[in-house]
XYZ file of C-alpha atoms in Angstrom:
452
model
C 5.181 -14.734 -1.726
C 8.139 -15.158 0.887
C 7.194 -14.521 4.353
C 10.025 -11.425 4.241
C 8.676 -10.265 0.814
C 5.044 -9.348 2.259
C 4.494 -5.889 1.416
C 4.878 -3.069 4.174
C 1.192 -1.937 2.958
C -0.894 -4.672 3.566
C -4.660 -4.029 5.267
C -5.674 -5.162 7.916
C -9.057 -6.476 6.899
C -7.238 -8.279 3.677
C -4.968 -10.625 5.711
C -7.058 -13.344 6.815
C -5.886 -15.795 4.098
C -2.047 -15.104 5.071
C -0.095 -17.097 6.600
C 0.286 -16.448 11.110
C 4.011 -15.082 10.429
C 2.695 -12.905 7.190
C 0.163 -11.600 9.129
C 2.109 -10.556 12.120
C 4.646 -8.877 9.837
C 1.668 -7.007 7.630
C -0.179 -5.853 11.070
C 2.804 -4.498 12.033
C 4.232 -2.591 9.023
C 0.601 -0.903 8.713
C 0.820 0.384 12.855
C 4.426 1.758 12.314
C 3.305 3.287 8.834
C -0.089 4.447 10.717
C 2.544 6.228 13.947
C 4.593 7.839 11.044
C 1.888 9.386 9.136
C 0.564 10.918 12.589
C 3.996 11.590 13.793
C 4.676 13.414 10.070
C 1.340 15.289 10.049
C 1.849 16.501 13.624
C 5.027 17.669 13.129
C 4.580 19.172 9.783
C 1.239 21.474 10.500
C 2.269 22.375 14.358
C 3.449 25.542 13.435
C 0.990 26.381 11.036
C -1.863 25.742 14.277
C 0.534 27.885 15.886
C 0.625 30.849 13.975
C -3.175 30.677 13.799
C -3.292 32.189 17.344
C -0.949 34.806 16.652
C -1.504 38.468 17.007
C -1.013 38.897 13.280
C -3.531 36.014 12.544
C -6.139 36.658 15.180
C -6.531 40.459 14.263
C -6.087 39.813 10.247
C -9.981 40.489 9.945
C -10.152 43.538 12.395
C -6.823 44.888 9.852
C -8.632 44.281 6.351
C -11.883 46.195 7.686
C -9.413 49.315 8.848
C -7.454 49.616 5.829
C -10.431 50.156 3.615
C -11.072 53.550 5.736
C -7.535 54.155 7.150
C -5.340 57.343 5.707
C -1.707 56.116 5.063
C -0.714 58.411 8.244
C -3.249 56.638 10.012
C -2.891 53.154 9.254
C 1.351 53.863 9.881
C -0.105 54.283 13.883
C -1.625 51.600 13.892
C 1.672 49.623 12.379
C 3.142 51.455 15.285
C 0.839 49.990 18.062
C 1.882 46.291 16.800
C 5.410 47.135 16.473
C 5.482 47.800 20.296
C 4.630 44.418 21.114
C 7.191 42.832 22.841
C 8.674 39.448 21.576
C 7.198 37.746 24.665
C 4.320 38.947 23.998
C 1.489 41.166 25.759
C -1.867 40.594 28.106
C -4.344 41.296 25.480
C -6.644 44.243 27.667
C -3.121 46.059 26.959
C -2.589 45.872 23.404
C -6.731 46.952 22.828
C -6.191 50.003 25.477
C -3.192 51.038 23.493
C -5.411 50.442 20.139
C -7.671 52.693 21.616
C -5.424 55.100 22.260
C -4.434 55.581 18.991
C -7.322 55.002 16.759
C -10.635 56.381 19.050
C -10.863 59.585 17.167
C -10.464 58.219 13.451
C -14.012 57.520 12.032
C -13.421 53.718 11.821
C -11.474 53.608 15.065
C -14.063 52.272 17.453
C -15.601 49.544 15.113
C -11.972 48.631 14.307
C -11.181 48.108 17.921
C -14.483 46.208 18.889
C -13.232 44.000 15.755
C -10.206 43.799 18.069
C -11.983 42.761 20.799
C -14.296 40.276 19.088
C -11.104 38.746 17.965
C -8.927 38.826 21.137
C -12.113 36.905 22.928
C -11.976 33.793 20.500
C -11.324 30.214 21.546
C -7.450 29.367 20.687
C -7.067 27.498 17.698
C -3.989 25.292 18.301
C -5.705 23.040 21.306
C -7.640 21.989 18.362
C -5.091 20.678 16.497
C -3.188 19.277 19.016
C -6.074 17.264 20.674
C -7.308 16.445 17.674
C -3.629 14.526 16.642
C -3.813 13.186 20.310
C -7.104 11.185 19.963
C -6.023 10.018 16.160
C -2.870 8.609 18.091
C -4.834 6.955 21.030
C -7.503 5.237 18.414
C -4.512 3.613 16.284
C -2.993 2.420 18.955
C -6.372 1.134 20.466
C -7.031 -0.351 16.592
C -3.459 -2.049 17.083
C -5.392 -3.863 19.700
C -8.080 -5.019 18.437
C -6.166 -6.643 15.165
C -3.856 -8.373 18.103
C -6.763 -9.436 19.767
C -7.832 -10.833 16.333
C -5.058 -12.745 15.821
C -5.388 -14.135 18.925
C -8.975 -15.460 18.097
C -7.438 -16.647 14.647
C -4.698 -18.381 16.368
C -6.900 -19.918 19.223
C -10.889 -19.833 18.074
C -12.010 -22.129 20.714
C -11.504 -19.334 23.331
C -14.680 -17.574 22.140
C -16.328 -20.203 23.365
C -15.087 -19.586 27.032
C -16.621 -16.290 26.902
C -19.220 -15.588 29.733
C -22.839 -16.255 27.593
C -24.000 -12.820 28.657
C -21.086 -11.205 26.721
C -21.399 -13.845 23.770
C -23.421 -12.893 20.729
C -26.229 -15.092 19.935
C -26.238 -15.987 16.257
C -29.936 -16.314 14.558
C -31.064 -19.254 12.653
C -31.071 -16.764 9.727
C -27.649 -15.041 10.207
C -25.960 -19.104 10.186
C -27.676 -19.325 6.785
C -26.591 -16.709 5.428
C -22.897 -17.068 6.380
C -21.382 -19.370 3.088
C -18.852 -21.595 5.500
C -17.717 -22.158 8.544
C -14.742 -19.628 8.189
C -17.106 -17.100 7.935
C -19.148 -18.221 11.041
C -15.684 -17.836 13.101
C -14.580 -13.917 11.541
C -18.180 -13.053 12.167
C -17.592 -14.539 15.721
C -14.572 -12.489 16.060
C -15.679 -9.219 14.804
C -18.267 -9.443 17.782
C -16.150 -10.465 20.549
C -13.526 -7.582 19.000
C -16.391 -5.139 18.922
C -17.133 -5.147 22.696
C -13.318 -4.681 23.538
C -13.077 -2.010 21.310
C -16.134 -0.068 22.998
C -14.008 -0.642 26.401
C -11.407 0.923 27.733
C -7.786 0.337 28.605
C -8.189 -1.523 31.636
C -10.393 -3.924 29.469
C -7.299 -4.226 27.488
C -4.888 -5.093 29.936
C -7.482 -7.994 31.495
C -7.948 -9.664 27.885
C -3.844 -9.740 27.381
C -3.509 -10.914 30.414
C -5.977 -13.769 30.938
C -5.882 -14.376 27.567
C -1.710 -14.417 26.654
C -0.403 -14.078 30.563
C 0.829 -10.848 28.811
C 1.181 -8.203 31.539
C 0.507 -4.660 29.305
C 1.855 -2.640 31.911
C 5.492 -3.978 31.373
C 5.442 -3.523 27.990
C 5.055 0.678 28.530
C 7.737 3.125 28.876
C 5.429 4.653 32.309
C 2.121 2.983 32.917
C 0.281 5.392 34.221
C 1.279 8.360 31.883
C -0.567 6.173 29.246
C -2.804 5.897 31.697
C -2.862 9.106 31.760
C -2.988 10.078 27.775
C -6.167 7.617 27.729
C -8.023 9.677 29.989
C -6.977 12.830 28.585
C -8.296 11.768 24.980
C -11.886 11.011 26.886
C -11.538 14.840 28.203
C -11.176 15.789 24.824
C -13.824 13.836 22.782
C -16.087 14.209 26.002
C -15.760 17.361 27.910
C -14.252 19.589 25.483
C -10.316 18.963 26.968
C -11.258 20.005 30.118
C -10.820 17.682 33.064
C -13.623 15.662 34.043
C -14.542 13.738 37.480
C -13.322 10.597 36.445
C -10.281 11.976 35.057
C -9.315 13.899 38.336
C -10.186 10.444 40.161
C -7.575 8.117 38.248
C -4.777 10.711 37.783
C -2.528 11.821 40.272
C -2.713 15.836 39.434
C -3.207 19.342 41.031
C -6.229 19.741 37.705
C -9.979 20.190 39.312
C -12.909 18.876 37.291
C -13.757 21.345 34.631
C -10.021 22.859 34.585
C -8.414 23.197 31.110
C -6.253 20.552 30.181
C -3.080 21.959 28.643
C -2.119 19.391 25.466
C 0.970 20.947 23.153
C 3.305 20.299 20.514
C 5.919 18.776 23.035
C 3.219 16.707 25.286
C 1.949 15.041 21.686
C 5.284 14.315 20.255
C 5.990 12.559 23.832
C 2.588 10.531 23.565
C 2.999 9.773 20.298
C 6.217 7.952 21.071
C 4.691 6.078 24.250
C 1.752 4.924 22.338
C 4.029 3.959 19.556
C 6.489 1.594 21.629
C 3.703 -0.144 23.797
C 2.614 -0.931 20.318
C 5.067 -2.508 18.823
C 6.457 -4.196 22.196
C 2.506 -6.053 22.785
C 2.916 -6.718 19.011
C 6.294 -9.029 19.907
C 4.530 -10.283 22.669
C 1.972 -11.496 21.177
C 3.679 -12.322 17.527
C 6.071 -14.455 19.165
C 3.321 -16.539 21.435
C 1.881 -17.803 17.484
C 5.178 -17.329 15.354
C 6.460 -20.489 13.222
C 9.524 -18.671 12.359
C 11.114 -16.793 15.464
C 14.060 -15.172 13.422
C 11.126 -13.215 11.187
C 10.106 -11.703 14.743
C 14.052 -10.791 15.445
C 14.552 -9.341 12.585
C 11.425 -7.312 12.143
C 12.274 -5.715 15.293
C 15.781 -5.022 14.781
C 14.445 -3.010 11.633
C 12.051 -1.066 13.856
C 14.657 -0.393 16.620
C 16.918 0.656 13.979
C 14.607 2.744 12.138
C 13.583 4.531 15.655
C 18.097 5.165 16.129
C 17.658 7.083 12.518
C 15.019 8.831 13.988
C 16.808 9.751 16.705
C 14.283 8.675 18.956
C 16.628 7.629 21.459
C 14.328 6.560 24.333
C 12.323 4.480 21.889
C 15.259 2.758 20.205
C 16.670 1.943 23.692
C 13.981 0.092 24.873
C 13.271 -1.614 21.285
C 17.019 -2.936 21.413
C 16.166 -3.864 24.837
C 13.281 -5.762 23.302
C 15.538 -7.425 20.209
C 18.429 -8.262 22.641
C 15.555 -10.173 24.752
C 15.375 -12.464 21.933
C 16.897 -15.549 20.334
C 20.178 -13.764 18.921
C 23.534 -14.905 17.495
C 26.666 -13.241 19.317
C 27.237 -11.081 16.755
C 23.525 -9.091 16.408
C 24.005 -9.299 20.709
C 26.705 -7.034 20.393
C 25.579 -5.103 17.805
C 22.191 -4.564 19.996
C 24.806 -3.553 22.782
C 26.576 -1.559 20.345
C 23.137 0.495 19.727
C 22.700 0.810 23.285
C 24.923 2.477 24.153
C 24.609 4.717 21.040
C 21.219 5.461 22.169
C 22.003 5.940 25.966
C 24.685 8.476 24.715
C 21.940 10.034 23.012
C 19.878 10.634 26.132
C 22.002 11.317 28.096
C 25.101 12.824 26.611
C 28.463 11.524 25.518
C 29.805 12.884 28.832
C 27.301 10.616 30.955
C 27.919 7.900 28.660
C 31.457 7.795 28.238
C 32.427 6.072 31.304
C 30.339 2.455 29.934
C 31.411 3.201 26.864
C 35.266 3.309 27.829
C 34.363 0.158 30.081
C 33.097 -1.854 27.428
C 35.945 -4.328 26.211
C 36.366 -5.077 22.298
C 39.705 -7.123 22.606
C 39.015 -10.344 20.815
C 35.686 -8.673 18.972
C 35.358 -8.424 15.167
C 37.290 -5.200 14.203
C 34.268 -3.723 13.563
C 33.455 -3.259 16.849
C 36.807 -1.472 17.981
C 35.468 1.256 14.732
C 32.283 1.158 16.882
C 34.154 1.967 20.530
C 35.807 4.858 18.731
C 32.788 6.422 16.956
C 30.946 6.524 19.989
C 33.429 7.757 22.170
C 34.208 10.319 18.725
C 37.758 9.621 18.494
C 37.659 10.279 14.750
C 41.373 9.844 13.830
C 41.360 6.272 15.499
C 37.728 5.854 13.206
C 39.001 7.008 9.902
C 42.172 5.529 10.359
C 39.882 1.902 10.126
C 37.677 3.095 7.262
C 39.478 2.144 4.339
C 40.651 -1.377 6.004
C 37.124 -2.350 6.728
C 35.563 -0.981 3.440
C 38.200 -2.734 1.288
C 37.169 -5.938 3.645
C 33.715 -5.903 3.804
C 33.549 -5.585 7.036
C 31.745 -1.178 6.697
C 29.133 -0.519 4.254
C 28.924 2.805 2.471
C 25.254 2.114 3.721
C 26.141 2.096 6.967
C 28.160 5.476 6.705
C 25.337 7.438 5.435
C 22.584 6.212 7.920
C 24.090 4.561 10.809
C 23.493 6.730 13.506
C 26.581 5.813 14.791
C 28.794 7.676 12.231
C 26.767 10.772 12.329
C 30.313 12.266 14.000
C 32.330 10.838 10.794
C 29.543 12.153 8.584
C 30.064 15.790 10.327
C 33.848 15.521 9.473
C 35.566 16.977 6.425
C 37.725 13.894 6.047
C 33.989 11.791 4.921
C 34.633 13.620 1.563
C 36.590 11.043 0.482
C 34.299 8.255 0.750
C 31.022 10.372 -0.589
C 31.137 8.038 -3.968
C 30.933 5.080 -1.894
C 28.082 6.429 -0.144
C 26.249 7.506 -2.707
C 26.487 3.975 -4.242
C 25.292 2.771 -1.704
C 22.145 5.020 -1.164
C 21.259 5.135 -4.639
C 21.869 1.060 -5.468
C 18.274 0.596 -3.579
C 15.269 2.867 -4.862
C 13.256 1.512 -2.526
C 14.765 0.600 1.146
C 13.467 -2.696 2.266
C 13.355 -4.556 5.728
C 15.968 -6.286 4.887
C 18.011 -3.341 4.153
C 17.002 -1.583 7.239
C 17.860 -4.197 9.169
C 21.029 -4.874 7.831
C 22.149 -1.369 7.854
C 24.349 -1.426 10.572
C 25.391 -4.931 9.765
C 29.216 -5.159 8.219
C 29.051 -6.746 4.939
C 29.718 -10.753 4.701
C 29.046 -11.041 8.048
C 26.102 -13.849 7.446
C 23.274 -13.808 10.132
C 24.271 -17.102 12.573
């Protein structure tokens, strides 16, 4: 098996026997697949733990007991009373004074109402969901760890003997017997030393990649202390039932008192999600390329997460991976294609208007043509981009690939004029059942332009 043939799939506790590079590459396929199944799942039930808490779905059991008793006159009032709830809503005492109102002198009305009640009074159900997606986040990332951590132990086993003796586990006469080799001996070794980092915290963390790799964790985040911040948070929520504990109020910078609810949504998950997701892969490099034999696997594994995070439209994540790829060993042709997605992911923060000024600065005289098509798709001056198409189709130099997922044709894409060049497109998408690195990577990569 070819170091860029390993499987996206691969286990963690099956890698052992791999080669450093193979296992590097397998570790970090499983994370990314790990933050997309978490980013999928959050984003596909949030509404549903949404609608649990609404008016409809809270009072759904006090409804089914009324219309067993309820006239149709009668049960057309109490359709009334939730008509008359605004769209923004109303303070619950309101809407059961208002019930009461209207249904006090039916025979079911007051048990109907104290079903009300007993329903307004219930705990929220979409904190639950929410925190519950948070802490699943925090412990892949903090599994992330410990595999890098492995590695590291792998890569360098006569560190675990400079561990302090107090900290060291002590094998028995018995357990050596029992272990079959030596190899053994060392992942049993490992497991231990892994084990007491994993029942640590994030601090511990940052000490072992620093003393150990002179890898400062901090740098690697989009904002320190908001991870900080999303650590600490996950402890409110496994420990003190999301509400803000001593410690927590002591290492955050907040207005929250101990014992206040901690507010965790849709929008603050989503935002955590991403964090947690590019320290990730960032320590990953770090660490990958401190034990890599083969530095262009690294580069290229990244410029297929980067790019995958621009299809995403995860522009604040993309920016810094590209940051990350253009930090490494690259040919003058990905550089510019790393700027290139730069600034296509800067325009996406910020706006084309905001970005349009670097963009117009950025000088492609002398480039391959390629990169004038780029200049005028980000700055969306379509005729000048569709007058290039067929040129740099017919030369190799555009992909039909590249037109249906770059990012940076999405303008093209929205344009009747892409018609034309839907066959070639489709060709292109349907060629490959099954999209692999190499394709992600070179998405965005003209054709017959060979990797220096």
């Amino acid at each position: 098996m070819s170091e860029s043939a390993l499987p996206a799939a691969v286990e963690p506790a099956t890698i052992s026997h791999l080669s450093v590079d193979q296992r590097f590459l397998g570790l970090g396929d499983y994370f990314l697949q790990a933050v997309e199944r978490l980013r999928d799942t959050h984003a596909g039930l949030a509404s549903a733990a949404q609608r649990l808490d609404d008016l409809s779905s809270v009072f759904d059991g006090a409804r089914s007991r009324m219309a067993r008793e309820a006239t149709t006159e009668q049960k057309a009032i109490v359709v009334e009373v939730f008509d008359s709830v605004p769209e923004s809503g109303m303070a619950r005492e309101e809407f059961i004074r208002r019930m009461w109102e209207a249904t006090s002198d039916f025979s079911w009305g007051p048990d109907f109402v104290g079903a009300l009640v007993d329903a307004a009074h219930r705990q929220p159900r979409e904190p639950l969901f929410h925190g519950a997606m948070l802490t699943s986040a925090v412990s892949s990332l903090e599994a992330h760890l410990a595999h890098l951590a492995e590695e590291y132990f792998r890569a360098a086993p006569e560190a675990l003997h400079d561990l302090p003796r107090e900290s060291a586990k002590e094998f028995s006469l018995r357990d050596i017997l029992a272990m079959s080799s030596i190899e053994e001996a060392l992942e049993a070794a490992i497991e231990s030393r892994i084990s007491e980092l994993s029942y640590g915290n994030l601090a511990g963390w940052r000490a072992f990649f620093k003393d150990r790799m002179k890898i400062e964790m901090p740098e690697m985040a989009l904002d320190w202390s908001a991870l900080i911040e999303v650590f600490e948070r996950r402890n409110c929520i496994v420990h003190h039932e999301g509400r803000a504990s001593r410690r927590y109020v002591r290492s955050i910078e907040t207005q929250v008192s101990v014992h206040d609810t901690l507010q965790t949504d849709r929008d603050y998950v989503q935002q955590a999600i991403s964090a947690l997701e590019l320290l990730g892969i960032r320590l990953h490099v770090a660490v990958w390329r401190k034990f890599t034999t083969d530095a262009s696997l690294v580069g290229e594994w990244v410029e297929a997460t980067s790019f995958a995070a621009l299809r995403r439209e995860e522009w604040a994540t993309s920016l810094h991976l590209y940051e990350t790829w253009r930090s490494l060993p690259l040919s003058n042709h990905e550089s510019i294609l790393a700027h290139v997605n730069l600034l296509l992911a800067k325009k996406g923060i910020h706006g084309l208007t905001a970005a349009q000024a670097e963009i117009e600065a950025w000088d492609v005289s002398g480039l391959d043509e390629i990169f004038a098509f780029a200049k005028y798709s980000l700055l969306e001056q379509l005729d000048e981009a569709f007058a290039m198409v067929p040129e740099l189709l017919q030369r190799g130099k555009l992909s039909g690939w590249a037109l249906a997922v770059w990012p940076l044709t999405k303008p093209l894409r929205a344009d009747k004029r892409i018609q034309k060049y839907a066959g070639i497109m489709q060709d292109h998408l349907s060629s490959d059942a099954t999209v692999s690195r190499e394709v992600a990577a070179d998405a965005a990569r003209p054709e017959g332009s060979a990797r220096d």
